[in-house]
mmCIF file of C-alpha atoms in Angstrom:
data_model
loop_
_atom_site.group_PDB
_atom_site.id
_atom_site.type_symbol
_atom_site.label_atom_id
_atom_site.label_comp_id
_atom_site.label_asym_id
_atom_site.label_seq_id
_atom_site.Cartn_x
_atom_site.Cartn_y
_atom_site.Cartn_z
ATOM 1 C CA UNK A 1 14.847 12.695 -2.400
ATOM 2 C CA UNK A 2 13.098 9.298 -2.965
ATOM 3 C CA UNK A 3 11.288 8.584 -5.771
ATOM 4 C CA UNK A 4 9.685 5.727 -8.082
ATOM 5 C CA UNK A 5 8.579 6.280 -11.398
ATOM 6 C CA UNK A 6 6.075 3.818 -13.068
ATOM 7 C CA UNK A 7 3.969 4.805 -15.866
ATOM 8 C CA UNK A 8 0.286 5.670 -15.117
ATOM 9 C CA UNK A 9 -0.902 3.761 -17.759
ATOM 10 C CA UNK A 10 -0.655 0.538 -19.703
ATOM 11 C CA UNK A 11 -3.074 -0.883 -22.463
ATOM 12 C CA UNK A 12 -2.883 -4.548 -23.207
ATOM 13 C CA UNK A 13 -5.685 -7.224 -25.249
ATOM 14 C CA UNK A 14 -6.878 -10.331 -23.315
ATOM 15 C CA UNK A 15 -4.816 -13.176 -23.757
ATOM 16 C CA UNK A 16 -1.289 -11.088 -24.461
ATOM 17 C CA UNK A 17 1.281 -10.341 -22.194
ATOM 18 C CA UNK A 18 2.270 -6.696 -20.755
ATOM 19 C CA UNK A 19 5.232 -5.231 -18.768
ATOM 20 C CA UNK A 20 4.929 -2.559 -15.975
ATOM 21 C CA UNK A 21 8.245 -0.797 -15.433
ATOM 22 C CA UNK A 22 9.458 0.938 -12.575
ATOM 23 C CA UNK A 23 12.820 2.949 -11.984
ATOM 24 C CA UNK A 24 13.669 3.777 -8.262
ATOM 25 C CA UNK A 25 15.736 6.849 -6.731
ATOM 26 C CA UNK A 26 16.329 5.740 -3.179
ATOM 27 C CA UNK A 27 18.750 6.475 -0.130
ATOM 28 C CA UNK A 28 19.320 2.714 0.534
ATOM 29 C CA UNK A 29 17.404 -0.719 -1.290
ATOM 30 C CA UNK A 30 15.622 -3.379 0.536
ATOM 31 C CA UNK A 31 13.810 -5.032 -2.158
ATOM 32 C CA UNK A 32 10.939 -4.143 -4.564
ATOM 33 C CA UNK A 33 7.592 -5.131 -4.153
ATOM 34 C CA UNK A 34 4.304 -5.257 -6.274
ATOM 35 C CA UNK A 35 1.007 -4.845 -5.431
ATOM 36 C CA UNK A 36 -2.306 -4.837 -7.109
ATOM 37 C CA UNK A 37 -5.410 -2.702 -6.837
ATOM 38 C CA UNK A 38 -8.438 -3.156 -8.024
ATOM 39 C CA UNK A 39 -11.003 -0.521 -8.492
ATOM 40 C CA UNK A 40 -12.920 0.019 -4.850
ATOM 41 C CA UNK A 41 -10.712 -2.622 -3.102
ATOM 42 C CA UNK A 42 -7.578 -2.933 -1.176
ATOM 43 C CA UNK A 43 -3.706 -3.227 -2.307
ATOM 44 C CA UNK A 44 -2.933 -7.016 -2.135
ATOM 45 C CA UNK A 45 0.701 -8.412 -2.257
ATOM 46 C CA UNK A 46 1.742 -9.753 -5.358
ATOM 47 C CA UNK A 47 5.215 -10.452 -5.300
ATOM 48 C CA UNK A 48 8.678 -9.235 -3.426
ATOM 49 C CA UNK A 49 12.728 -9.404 -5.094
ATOM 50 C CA UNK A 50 15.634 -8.402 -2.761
ATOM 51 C CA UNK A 51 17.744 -10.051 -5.210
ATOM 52 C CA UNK A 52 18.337 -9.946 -8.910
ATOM 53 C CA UNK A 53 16.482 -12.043 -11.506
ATOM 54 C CA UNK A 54 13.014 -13.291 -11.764
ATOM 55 C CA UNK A 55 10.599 -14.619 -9.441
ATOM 56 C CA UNK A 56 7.893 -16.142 -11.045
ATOM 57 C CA UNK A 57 4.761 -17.360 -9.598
ATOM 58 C CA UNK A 58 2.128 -18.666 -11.985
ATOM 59 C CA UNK A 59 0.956 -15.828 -14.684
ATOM 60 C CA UNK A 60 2.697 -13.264 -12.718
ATOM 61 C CA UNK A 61 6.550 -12.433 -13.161
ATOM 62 C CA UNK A 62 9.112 -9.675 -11.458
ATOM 63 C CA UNK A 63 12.362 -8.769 -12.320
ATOM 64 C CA UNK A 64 14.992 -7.112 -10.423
ATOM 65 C CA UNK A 65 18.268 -5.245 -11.475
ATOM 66 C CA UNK A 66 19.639 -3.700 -8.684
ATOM 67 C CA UNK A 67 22.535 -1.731 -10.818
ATOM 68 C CA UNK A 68 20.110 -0.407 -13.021
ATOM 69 C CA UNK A 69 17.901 0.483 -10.318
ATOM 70 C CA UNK A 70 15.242 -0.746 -12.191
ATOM 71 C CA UNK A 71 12.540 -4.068 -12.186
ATOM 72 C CA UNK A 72 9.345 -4.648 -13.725
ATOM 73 C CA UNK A 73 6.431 -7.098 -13.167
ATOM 74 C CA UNK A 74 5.026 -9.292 -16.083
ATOM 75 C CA UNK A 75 1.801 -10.172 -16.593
ATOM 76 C CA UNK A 76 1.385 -13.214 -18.788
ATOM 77 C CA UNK A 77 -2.034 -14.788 -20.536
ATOM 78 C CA UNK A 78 -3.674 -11.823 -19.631
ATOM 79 C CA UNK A 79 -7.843 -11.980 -18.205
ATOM 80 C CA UNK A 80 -9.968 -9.376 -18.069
ATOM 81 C CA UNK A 81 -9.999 -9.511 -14.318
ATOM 82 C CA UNK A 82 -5.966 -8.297 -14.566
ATOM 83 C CA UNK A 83 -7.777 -4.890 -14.838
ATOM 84 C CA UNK A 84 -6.745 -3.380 -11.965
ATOM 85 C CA UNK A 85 -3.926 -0.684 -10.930
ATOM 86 C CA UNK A 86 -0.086 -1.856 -10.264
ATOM 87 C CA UNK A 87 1.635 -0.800 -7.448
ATOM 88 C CA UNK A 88 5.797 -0.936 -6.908
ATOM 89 C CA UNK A 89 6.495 -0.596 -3.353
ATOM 90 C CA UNK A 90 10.382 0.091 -2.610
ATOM 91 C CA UNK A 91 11.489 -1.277 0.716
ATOM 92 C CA UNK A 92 13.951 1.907 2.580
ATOM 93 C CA UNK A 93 16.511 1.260 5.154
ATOM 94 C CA UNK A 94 16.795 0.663 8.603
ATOM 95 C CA UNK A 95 16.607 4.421 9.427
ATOM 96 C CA UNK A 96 13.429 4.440 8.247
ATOM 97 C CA UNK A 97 12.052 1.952 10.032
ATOM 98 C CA UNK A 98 12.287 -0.136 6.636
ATOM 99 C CA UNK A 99 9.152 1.508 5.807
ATOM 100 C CA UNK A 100 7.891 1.029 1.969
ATOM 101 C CA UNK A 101 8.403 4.038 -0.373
ATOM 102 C CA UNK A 102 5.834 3.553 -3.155
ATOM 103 C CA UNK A 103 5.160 4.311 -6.686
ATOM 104 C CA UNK A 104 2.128 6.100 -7.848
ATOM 105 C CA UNK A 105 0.801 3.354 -9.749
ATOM 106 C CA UNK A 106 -0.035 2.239 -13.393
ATOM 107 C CA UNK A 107 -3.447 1.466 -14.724
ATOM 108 C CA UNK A 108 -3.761 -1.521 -16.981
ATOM 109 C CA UNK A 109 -6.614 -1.657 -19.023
ATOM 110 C CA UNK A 110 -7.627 -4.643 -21.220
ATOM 111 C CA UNK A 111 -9.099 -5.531 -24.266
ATOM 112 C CA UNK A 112 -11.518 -7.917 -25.239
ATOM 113 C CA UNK B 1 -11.561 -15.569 8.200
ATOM 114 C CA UNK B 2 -8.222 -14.272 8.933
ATOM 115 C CA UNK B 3 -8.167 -11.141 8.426
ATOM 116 C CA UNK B 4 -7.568 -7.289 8.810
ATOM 117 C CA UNK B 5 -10.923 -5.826 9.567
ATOM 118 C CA UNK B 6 -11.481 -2.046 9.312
ATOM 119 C CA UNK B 7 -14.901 -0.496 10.038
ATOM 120 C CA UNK B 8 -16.616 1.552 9.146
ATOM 121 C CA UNK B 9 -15.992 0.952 5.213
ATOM 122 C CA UNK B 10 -17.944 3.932 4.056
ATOM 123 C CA UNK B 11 -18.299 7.179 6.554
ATOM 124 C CA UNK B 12 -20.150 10.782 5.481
ATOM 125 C CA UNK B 13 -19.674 13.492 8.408
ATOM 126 C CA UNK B 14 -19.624 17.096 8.457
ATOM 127 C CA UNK B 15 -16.827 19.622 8.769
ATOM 128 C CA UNK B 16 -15.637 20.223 12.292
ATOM 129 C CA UNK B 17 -17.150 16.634 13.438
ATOM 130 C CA UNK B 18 -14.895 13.571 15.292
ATOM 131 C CA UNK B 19 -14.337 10.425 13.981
ATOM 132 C CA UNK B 20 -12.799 7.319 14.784
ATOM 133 C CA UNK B 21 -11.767 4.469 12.289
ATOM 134 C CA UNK B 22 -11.034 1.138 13.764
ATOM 135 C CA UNK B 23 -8.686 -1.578 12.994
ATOM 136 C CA UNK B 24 -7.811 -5.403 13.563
ATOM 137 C CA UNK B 25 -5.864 -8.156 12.303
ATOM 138 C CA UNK B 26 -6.255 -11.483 13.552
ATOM 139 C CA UNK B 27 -3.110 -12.673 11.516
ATOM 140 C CA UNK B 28 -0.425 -12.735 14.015
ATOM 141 C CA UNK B 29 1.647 -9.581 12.852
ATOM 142 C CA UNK B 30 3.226 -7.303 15.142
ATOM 143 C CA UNK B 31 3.347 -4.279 13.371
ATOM 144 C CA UNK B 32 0.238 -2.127 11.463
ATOM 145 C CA UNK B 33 0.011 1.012 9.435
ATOM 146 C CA UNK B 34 -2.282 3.853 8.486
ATOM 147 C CA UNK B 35 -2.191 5.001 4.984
ATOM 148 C CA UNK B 36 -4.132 7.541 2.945
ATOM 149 C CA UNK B 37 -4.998 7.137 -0.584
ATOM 150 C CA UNK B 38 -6.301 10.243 -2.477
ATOM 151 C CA UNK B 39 -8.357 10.532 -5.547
ATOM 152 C CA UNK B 40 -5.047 9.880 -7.682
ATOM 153 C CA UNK B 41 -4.686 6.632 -5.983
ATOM 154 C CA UNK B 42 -1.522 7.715 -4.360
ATOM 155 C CA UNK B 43 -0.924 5.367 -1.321
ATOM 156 C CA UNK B 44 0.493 7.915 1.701
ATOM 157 C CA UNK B 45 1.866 6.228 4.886
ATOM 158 C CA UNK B 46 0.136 8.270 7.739
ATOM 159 C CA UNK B 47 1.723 6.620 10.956
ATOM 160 C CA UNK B 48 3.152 2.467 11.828
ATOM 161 C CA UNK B 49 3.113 1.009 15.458
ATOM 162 C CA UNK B 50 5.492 -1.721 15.953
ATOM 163 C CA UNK B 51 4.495 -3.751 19.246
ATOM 164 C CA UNK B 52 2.409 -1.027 20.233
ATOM 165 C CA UNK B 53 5.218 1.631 19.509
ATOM 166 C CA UNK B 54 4.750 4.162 17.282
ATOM 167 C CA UNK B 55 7.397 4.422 14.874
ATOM 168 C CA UNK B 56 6.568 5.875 11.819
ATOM 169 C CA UNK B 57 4.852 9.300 12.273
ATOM 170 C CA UNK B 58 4.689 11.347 8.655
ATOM 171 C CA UNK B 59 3.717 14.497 8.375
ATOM 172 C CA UNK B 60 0.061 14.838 9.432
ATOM 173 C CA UNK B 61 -1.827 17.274 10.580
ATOM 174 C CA UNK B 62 -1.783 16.668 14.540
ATOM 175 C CA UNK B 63 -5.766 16.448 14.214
ATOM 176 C CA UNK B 64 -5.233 12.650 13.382
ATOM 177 C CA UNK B 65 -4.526 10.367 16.416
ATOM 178 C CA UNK B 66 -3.339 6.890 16.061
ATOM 179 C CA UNK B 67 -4.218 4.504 19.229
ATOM 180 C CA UNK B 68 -2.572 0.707 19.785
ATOM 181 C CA UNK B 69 -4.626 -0.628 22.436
ATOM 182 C CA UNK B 70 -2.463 -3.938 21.829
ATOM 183 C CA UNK B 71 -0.611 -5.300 19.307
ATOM 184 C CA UNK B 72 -3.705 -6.690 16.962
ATOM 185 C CA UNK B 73 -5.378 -2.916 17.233
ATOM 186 C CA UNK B 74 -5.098 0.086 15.777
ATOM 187 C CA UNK B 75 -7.570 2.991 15.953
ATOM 188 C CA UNK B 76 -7.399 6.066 13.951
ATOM 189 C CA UNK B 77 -9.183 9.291 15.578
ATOM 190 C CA UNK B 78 -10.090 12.443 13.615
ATOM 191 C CA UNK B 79 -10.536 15.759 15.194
ATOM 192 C CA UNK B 80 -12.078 18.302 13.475
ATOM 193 C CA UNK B 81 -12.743 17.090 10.251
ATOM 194 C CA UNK B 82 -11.761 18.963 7.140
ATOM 195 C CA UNK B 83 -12.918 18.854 3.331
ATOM 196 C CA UNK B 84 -9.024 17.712 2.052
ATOM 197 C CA UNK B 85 -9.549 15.018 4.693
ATOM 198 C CA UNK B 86 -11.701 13.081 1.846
ATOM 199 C CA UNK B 87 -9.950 9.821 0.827
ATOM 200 C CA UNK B 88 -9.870 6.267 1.495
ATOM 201 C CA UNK B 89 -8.024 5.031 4.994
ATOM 202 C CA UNK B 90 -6.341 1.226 4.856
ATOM 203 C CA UNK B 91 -4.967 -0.705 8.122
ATOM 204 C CA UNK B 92 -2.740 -2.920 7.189
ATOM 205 C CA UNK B 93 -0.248 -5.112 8.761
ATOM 206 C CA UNK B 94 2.499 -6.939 8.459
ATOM 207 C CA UNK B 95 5.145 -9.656 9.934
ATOM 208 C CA UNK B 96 8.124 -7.017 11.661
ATOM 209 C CA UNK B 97 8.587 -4.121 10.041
ATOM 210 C CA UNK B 98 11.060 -5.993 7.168
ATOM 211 C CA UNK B 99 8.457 -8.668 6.333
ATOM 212 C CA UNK B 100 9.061 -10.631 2.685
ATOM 213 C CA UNK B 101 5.254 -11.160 2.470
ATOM 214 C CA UNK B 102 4.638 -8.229 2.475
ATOM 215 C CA UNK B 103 1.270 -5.972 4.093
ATOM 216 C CA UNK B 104 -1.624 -7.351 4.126
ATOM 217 C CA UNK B 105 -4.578 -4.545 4.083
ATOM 218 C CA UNK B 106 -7.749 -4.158 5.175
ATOM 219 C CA UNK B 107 -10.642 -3.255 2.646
ATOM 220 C CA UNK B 108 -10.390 0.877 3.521
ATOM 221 C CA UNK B 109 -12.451 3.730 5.097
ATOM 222 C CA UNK B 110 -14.112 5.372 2.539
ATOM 223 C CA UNK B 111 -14.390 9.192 4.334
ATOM 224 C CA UNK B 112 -16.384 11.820 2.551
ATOM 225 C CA UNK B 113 -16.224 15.368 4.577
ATOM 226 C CA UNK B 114 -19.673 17.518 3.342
#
């Protein structure tokens, strides 16, 4: 089968920095994505790797290993408003219509 | 705005009623999605068109229709709704079916069967 595992939740204080795993189990690898969620509203796209290393764009950080089948996303300077849920978002092969196989999420809560 | 626009956002209907969710991007892509997301947040892809062409259909119960009037459109129907059908519905689209940037979604169908 196909799976990703992420935790379901993370805890973090304003102004530190937190890391949201996630370890895949797929047929074939396309690249990882991350997505966030806040409460009531729509996934948005955060950030994609096909390759290995890390992609940084302001705050927000994700890291790919494609041997360990493993990446994370890191959240830097955290604001209150980083409250949401965390989404990784596995891209499957061509068979599949490269459709995304997805995670089941992590809530991260923060701390004044 | 650009945008993928899904309306209603919030529907309440009865068991054994029809309802129809609609769905447009104005964003250029050429392929859009249906996905379910139950009360544990778990995002469940429900059916893609590519072009018009269906070519993702999961496992759903054949009471839910997809419709592609063109490429920018895509209409979800629902026949004879059911209590487990509670959830929240998101369009979204994307750039070919392999896009880098990723799907961009609408803001979801809230739908509460009573």
């Amino acid at each position: 089968g196909q799976s990703l595992e992420q935790p379901s939740e993370v805890t973090a204080v304003e102004g530190a920095i937190v890391q949201i795993n996630c370890t895949y189990q797929t047929s074939g690898f396309y690249g990882l994505s991350w997505y966030q969620q806040h409460d009531g509203g729509a996934p948005t796209f955060l950030s994609y790797n096909a390759l290995d290393g890390l992609e940084e764009t302001g705050r927000f950080s994700s890291f790919l290993s494609r041997s360990d089948s493993y990446g994370y996303l890191l959240l830097q300077e955290l604001q209150m408003k980083d409250s949401a849920s965390y989404f990784c978002a596995v891209r499957a092969p061509m068979d599949s219509n490269y459709q995304l196989i997805w995670g089941a999420g992590t809530k991260l809560i923060i701390k004044p | 705005d650009t945008a993928v626009s899904q309306t209603p956002k919030y529907l309440v209907t009865q068991m054994g009623n029809d309802k129809s969710i609609k769905c447009e991007q104005n964003l250029g892509h050429d392929t859009m999605y249906w996905y379910k997301q139950d009360s544990k947040k778990f995002l469940k892809i429900m059916f893609s068109y590519n072009n018009k062409e269906l070519i993702i259909n999961e496992t759903v119960p054949n009471r839910f229709s997809p419709k592609s009037p063109d490429k920018a459109h895509l209409n979800l129907h629902i026949n004879s709704l059911e209590l487990g059908d509670s959830a929240v519905y998101f369009c979204a689209s994307s750039l070919g079916t392999a896009s880098l940037r990723g799907y961009t979604f609408g803001s979801g169908t809230r739908l509460t069967v009573v």
